[in-house]
Every structure is written in C-alpha cells, then in structure tokens.
Amino acid sequence: MPADLTAANDSESPGQRRAAWMAAAQGGDRRAYEKLLGDSVALIRAAARRQGVAPDHLDDVVQETLITVHRVRHTYDPARSYDAWLTAIANRRAIDALRSRGRRDSRELQDDFALDRHPDADDASAATESEQRARRLHEAIAELPPGQREAVEQLGLKERSLDEAAELTGRNTGALKVNLHRALKTLRERFHGEP
C-alpha cells in the first residue's frame, strides 16, 4: 500500500483523504477501496437520515448506495469532491427507498384483525370449516323431496341448463324451475332462518 494511504497527512481533510482513496481504487488499489467504502458508511447514513429514512431502513440504503458506488465507480472524477459525488448517490438511493416504502404502505393492510377475518387458503381450520359446510349442505339436499333434490342436483350442482336437465330427467322446464325455487327456499330457511 502506498505510504500516502497509510500515513494520514495532518493538513488533509477526511473528504480529501476519501477522494485520494477513490482515485487509488480506480487505479486498482483494493485496500484503498476497502478503506474508502468503510469510511463512506457514515456519510451515507447521514444523507439518508437527512432525506427522512427511518432508522430501521438506514442499513438498506447504505447497502444499495455501496452497490451503486461499486457499479459506477468509474464515473467518479478525481478532480471533484468525492463526498458530494457519494452524497448525490446516497440521496437518490434514500429517495428510492422512501418511494418503495410509500408504495408498499399504500398497498398493505394495516388491520390487526385481518388475519383472523381472512385466513390463508392453506389454513387447516378454514379447510375443515369449508368441508363441514359442504357436508351439511349435501345432507340437507339429500333430505329434500325427490323432485326438489333432482332440480338442485341437475341445475345447481351439475350446472346444467334447464333444457339439458329437462331432457335428462323427463320433467318439463317449468316443473324444474318450481322445484328449484322451493328447494332453495327450504335450504335458506334451514341454514339462515329466512323464509
């Protein structure tokens, strides 16, 4: 490592030291690059805080900024301020993080009881409840008079058209409609107490 990287000049500011490390890193000095990145973290955090990034998201902004610095390090002009160049990148990554967070927050449901009201599709208790409801419905259909049961099975469960059901059952469409209407009324009364 060159002596100017190990021995800090008392008259050299931290910004000048970082600029020198970046110039050396652009020349292939890996140790200078490592020192530069480590020393840049505080600047990135400060820029992100000024932009309003929450403390629990600062590390994400630091990481994204360092990745960007690595990708675009060849664009740094050693004649200019490294700190200003880095701060501009950090500000952009902070704004990106804030926008992303804003989009995510606008889509997220902020309800403490949402999971209780809307269980996952894979939730075993929801599947069991669904199976129990289906079983109770099939039992109720089985207890209907034969004409009503036939209308529900053909028109409701098998989703046949009136003409198809009439042809298969030998009943006319009017009789099927009346039987379906009566069956649905009976089932509503049984499950919901509605007439």
mmCIF file of C-alpha atoms in Angstrom:
data_model
loop_
_atom_site.group_PDB
_atom_site.id
_atom_site.type_symbol
_atom_site.label_atom_id
_atom_site.label_comp_id
_atom_site.label_asym_id
_atom_site.label_seq_id
_atom_site.Cartn_x
_atom_site.Cartn_y
_atom_site.Cartn_z
ATOM 1 C CA MET A 1 0.000 0.000 0.000
ATOM 2 C CA PRO A 2 1.370 3.448 -0.844
ATOM 3 C CA ALA A 3 2.647 5.448 2.093
ATOM 4 C CA ASP A 4 0.180 8.276 1.419
ATOM 5 C CA LEU A 5 -2.689 5.888 2.209
ATOM 6 C CA THR A 6 -1.272 4.650 5.496
ATOM 7 C CA ALA A 7 0.072 7.836 6.949
ATOM 8 C CA ALA A 8 -2.599 10.479 7.140
ATOM 9 C CA ASN A 9 -1.381 13.983 6.474
ATOM 10 C CA ASP A 10 -2.495 16.314 9.267
ATOM 11 C CA SER A 11 -3.437 19.006 6.757
ATOM 12 C CA GLU A 12 -5.562 16.586 4.688
ATOM 13 C CA SER A 13 -9.309 16.681 5.426
ATOM 14 C CA PRO A 14 -11.388 13.494 5.615
ATOM 15 C CA GLY A 15 -13.001 14.472 2.288
ATOM 16 C CA GLN A 16 -9.607 14.825 0.640
ATOM 17 C CA ARG A 17 -8.491 11.514 2.114
ATOM 18 C CA ARG A 18 -11.599 9.772 0.701
ATOM 19 C CA ALA A 19 -11.024 11.395 -2.692
ATOM 20 C CA ALA A 20 -7.419 10.123 -2.674
ATOM 21 C CA TRP A 21 -8.600 6.626 -1.732
ATOM 22 C CA MET A 22 -11.150 6.675 -4.571
ATOM 23 C CA ALA A 23 -8.507 7.760 -7.073
ATOM 24 C CA ALA A 24 -6.258 4.937 -5.844
ATOM 25 C CA ALA A 25 -9.180 2.478 -6.004
ATOM 26 C CA GLN A 26 -9.839 3.497 -9.597
ATOM 27 C CA GLY A 27 -6.207 2.603 -10.242
ATOM 28 C CA GLY A 28 -6.782 -0.895 -8.830
ATOM 29 C CA ASP A 29 -5.783 -0.491 -5.180
ATOM 30 C CA ARG A 30 -8.079 -2.903 -3.364
ATOM 31 C CA ARG A 31 -7.044 -1.842 0.152
ATOM 32 C CA ALA A 32 -7.726 1.814 -0.626
ATOM 33 C CA TYR A 33 -11.144 0.797 -1.973
ATOM 34 C CA GLU A 34 -11.954 -1.160 1.194
ATOM 35 C CA LYS A 35 -10.903 1.784 3.397
ATOM 36 C CA LEU A 36 -12.973 4.134 1.231
ATOM 37 C CA LEU A 37 -16.134 2.022 1.462
ATOM 38 C CA GLY A 38 -15.788 1.598 5.216
ATOM 39 C CA ASP A 39 -15.245 5.321 5.694
ATOM 40 C CA SER A 40 -18.213 6.159 3.418
ATOM 41 C CA VAL A 41 -20.847 4.441 5.552
ATOM 42 C CA ALA A 42 -21.206 7.379 7.986
ATOM 43 C CA LEU A 43 -21.698 9.821 5.090
ATOM 44 C CA ILE A 44 -24.347 7.589 3.517
ATOM 45 C CA ARG A 45 -26.202 7.205 6.813
ATOM 46 C CA ALA A 46 -26.181 10.976 7.351
ATOM 47 C CA ALA A 47 -27.513 11.624 3.835
ATOM 48 C CA ALA A 48 -30.256 9.024 4.294
ATOM 49 C CA ARG A 49 -31.277 10.495 7.652
ATOM 50 C CA ARG A 50 -31.484 13.976 6.088
ATOM 51 C CA GLN A 51 -33.838 12.556 3.452
ATOM 52 C CA GLY A 52 -36.104 11.172 6.197
ATOM 53 C CA VAL A 53 -35.282 7.458 6.010
ATOM 54 C CA ALA A 54 -36.398 5.646 9.163
ATOM 55 C CA PRO A 55 -33.591 4.311 11.363
ATOM 56 C CA ASP A 56 -34.622 0.709 10.724
ATOM 57 C CA HIS A 57 -34.167 1.223 6.956
ATOM 58 C CA LEU A 58 -30.797 3.005 7.047
ATOM 59 C CA ASP A 59 -28.814 -0.202 6.517
ATOM 60 C CA ASP A 60 -30.805 -0.946 3.360
ATOM 61 C CA VAL A 61 -29.951 2.484 1.952
ATOM 62 C CA VAL A 62 -26.281 2.027 2.894
ATOM 63 C CA GLN A 63 -26.172 -1.314 1.122
ATOM 64 C CA GLU A 64 -27.917 -0.022 -2.015
ATOM 65 C CA THR A 65 -25.634 3.013 -2.106
ATOM 66 C CA LEU A 66 -22.474 0.934 -1.777
ATOM 67 C CA ILE A 67 -23.677 -1.355 -4.569
ATOM 68 C CA THR A 68 -24.309 1.682 -6.762
ATOM 69 C CA VAL A 69 -20.889 3.138 -5.918
ATOM 70 C CA HIS A 70 -19.295 -0.137 -6.927
ATOM 71 C CA ARG A 71 -21.215 -0.204 -10.224
ATOM 72 C CA VAL A 72 -20.474 3.412 -11.170
ATOM 73 C CA ARG A 73 -17.066 3.960 -9.545
ATOM 74 C CA HIS A 74 -15.538 4.509 -12.978
ATOM 75 C CA THR A 75 -17.659 7.683 -13.364
ATOM 76 C CA TYR A 76 -16.064 9.467 -10.404
ATOM 77 C CA ASP A 77 -13.902 12.410 -11.463
ATOM 78 C CA PRO A 78 -10.904 12.739 -9.067
ATOM 79 C CA ALA A 79 -10.837 16.479 -9.745
ATOM 80 C CA ARG A 80 -14.191 16.799 -7.988
ATOM 81 C CA SER A 81 -15.398 16.205 -4.423
ATOM 82 C CA TYR A 82 -15.850 12.538 -3.584
ATOM 83 C CA ASP A 83 -18.156 13.437 -0.695
ATOM 84 C CA ALA A 84 -20.506 15.417 -2.978
ATOM 85 C CA TRP A 85 -20.499 12.575 -5.531
ATOM 86 C CA LEU A 86 -21.266 9.995 -2.835
ATOM 87 C CA THR A 87 -23.923 12.171 -1.192
ATOM 88 C CA ALA A 88 -25.735 12.592 -4.513
ATOM 89 C CA ILE A 89 -25.835 8.814 -4.942
ATOM 90 C CA ALA A 90 -26.923 8.265 -1.323
ATOM 91 C CA ASN A 91 -29.687 10.863 -1.697
ATOM 92 C CA ARG A 92 -31.033 9.054 -4.768
ATOM 93 C CA ARG A 93 -30.972 5.664 -3.032
ATOM 94 C CA ALA A 94 -32.683 7.186 0.022
ATOM 95 C CA ILE A 95 -35.427 8.660 -2.157
ATOM 96 C CA ASP A 96 -35.814 5.306 -3.916
ATOM 97 C CA ALA A 97 -36.214 3.619 -0.526
ATOM 98 C CA LEU A 98 -38.808 6.175 0.595
ATOM 99 C CA ARG A 99 -40.792 5.762 -2.631
ATOM 100 C CA SER A 100 -40.672 1.999 -2.349
ATOM 101 C CA ARG A 101 -41.814 2.168 1.251
ATOM 102 C CA GLY A 102 -44.638 4.548 0.315
ATOM 103 C CA ARG A 103 -45.873 2.220 -2.432
ATOM 104 C CA ARG A 104 -45.694 -0.778 -0.116
ATOM 105 C CA ASP A 105 -47.509 1.069 2.687
ATOM 106 C CA SER A 106 -50.297 2.147 0.347
ATOM 107 C CA ARG A 107 -50.940 -1.497 -0.585
ATOM 108 C CA GLU A 108 -50.515 -3.083 2.824
ATOM 109 C CA LEU A 109 -53.481 -3.677 5.054
ATOM 110 C CA GLN A 110 -52.980 -2.034 8.435
ATOM 111 C CA ASP A 111 -55.575 -4.055 10.331
ATOM 112 C CA ASP A 112 -54.694 -6.029 13.434
ATOM 113 C CA PHE A 113 -57.594 -8.429 12.887
ATOM 114 C CA ALA A 114 -57.137 -9.023 9.153
ATOM 115 C CA LEU A 115 -55.580 -12.442 9.596
ATOM 116 C CA ASP A 116 -58.375 -13.531 11.913
ATOM 117 C CA ARG A 117 -61.028 -12.480 9.431
ATOM 118 C CA HIS A 118 -59.262 -13.705 6.298
ATOM 119 C CA PRO A 119 -57.273 -16.852 7.000
ATOM 120 C CA ASP A 120 -54.800 -18.186 4.478
ATOM 121 C CA ALA A 121 -56.090 -20.529 1.810
ATOM 122 C CA ASP A 122 -53.752 -23.150 3.270
ATOM 123 C CA ASP A 123 -55.187 -22.696 6.757
ATOM 124 C CA ALA A 124 -56.303 -26.126 8.010
ATOM 125 C CA SER A 125 -59.155 -24.735 10.106
ATOM 126 C CA ALA A 126 -60.603 -22.895 7.081
ATOM 127 C CA ALA A 127 -60.419 -26.078 5.018
ATOM 128 C CA THR A 128 -62.106 -28.054 7.793
ATOM 129 C CA GLU A 129 -64.885 -25.462 8.131
ATOM 130 C CA SER A 130 -65.394 -25.485 4.377
ATOM 131 C CA GLU A 131 -65.616 -29.298 4.359
ATOM 132 C CA GLN A 132 -68.125 -29.211 7.226
ATOM 133 C CA ARG A 133 -70.308 -26.651 5.434
ATOM 134 C CA ALA A 134 -70.223 -28.733 2.241
ATOM 135 C CA ARG A 135 -71.151 -31.874 4.182
ATOM 136 C CA ARG A 136 -74.084 -30.105 5.916
ATOM 137 C CA LEU A 137 -75.293 -28.778 2.570
ATOM 138 C CA HIS A 138 -75.150 -32.216 0.929
ATOM 139 C CA GLU A 139 -77.027 -33.715 3.903
ATOM 140 C CA ALA A 140 -79.693 -31.018 3.626
ATOM 141 C CA ILE A 141 -80.031 -31.620 -0.113
ATOM 142 C CA ALA A 142 -80.402 -35.360 0.493
ATOM 143 C CA GLU A 143 -83.374 -34.651 2.823
ATOM 144 C CA LEU A 144 -85.266 -32.660 0.161
ATOM 145 C CA PRO A 145 -88.272 -34.235 -1.589
ATOM 146 C CA PRO A 146 -87.149 -36.169 -4.721
ATOM 147 C CA GLY A 147 -88.281 -33.551 -7.290
ATOM 148 C CA GLN A 148 -86.570 -30.689 -5.440
ATOM 149 C CA ARG A 149 -83.419 -32.732 -4.848
ATOM 150 C CA GLU A 150 -83.269 -33.613 -8.559
ATOM 151 C CA ALA A 151 -83.667 -29.952 -9.572
ATOM 152 C CA VAL A 152 -80.867 -28.832 -7.205
ATOM 153 C CA GLU A 153 -78.526 -31.598 -8.347
ATOM 154 C CA GLN A 154 -79.088 -31.010 -12.064
ATOM 155 C CA LEU A 155 -79.327 -27.199 -12.152
ATOM 156 C CA GLY A 156 -77.232 -26.212 -9.131
ATOM 157 C CA LEU A 157 -74.579 -28.813 -8.522
ATOM 158 C CA LYS A 158 -74.026 -30.096 -12.050
ATOM 159 C CA GLU A 159 -74.753 -26.660 -13.557
ATOM 160 C CA ARG A 160 -76.825 -27.979 -16.420
ATOM 161 C CA SER A 161 -79.111 -25.716 -18.421
ATOM 162 C CA LEU A 162 -82.891 -26.013 -17.994
ATOM 163 C CA ASP A 163 -83.197 -27.739 -21.371
ATOM 164 C CA GLU A 164 -80.438 -30.265 -20.562
ATOM 165 C CA ALA A 165 -81.930 -31.014 -17.134
ATOM 166 C CA ALA A 166 -85.425 -31.393 -18.618
ATOM 167 C CA GLU A 167 -84.138 -33.837 -21.216
ATOM 168 C CA LEU A 168 -82.200 -35.899 -18.639
ATOM 169 C CA THR A 169 -84.977 -36.002 -16.007
ATOM 170 C CA GLY A 170 -88.006 -36.209 -18.275
ATOM 171 C CA ARG A 171 -89.564 -33.205 -16.490
ATOM 172 C CA ASN A 172 -90.634 -30.000 -18.188
ATOM 173 C CA THR A 173 -88.628 -26.793 -17.602
ATOM 174 C CA GLY A 174 -91.454 -25.157 -15.648
ATOM 175 C CA ALA A 175 -91.563 -28.021 -13.131
ATOM 176 C CA LEU A 176 -87.757 -27.882 -12.729
ATOM 177 C CA LYS A 177 -87.891 -24.132 -12.055
ATOM 178 C CA VAL A 178 -90.617 -24.519 -9.445
ATOM 179 C CA ASN A 179 -88.797 -27.401 -7.749
ATOM 180 C CA LEU A 180 -85.500 -25.472 -7.706
ATOM 181 C CA HIS A 181 -87.220 -22.387 -6.256
ATOM 182 C CA ARG A 182 -88.882 -24.450 -3.499
ATOM 183 C CA ALA A 183 -85.647 -26.306 -2.741
ATOM 184 C CA LEU A 184 -83.652 -23.086 -2.408
ATOM 185 C CA LYS A 185 -86.322 -21.623 -0.134
ATOM 186 C CA THR A 186 -86.195 -24.730 2.074
ATOM 187 C CA LEU A 187 -82.384 -24.639 2.232
ATOM 188 C CA ARG A 188 -82.349 -20.906 3.073
ATOM 189 C CA GLU A 189 -84.793 -21.482 5.913
ATOM 190 C CA ARG A 190 -82.708 -24.354 7.230
ATOM 191 C CA PHE A 191 -79.382 -22.508 7.195
ATOM 192 C CA HIS A 192 -80.329 -18.879 7.702
ATOM 193 C CA GLY A 193 -83.814 -18.926 9.150
ATOM 194 C CA GLU A 194 -85.017 -16.851 6.162
ATOM 195 C CA PRO A 195 -88.463 -17.586 4.706
#
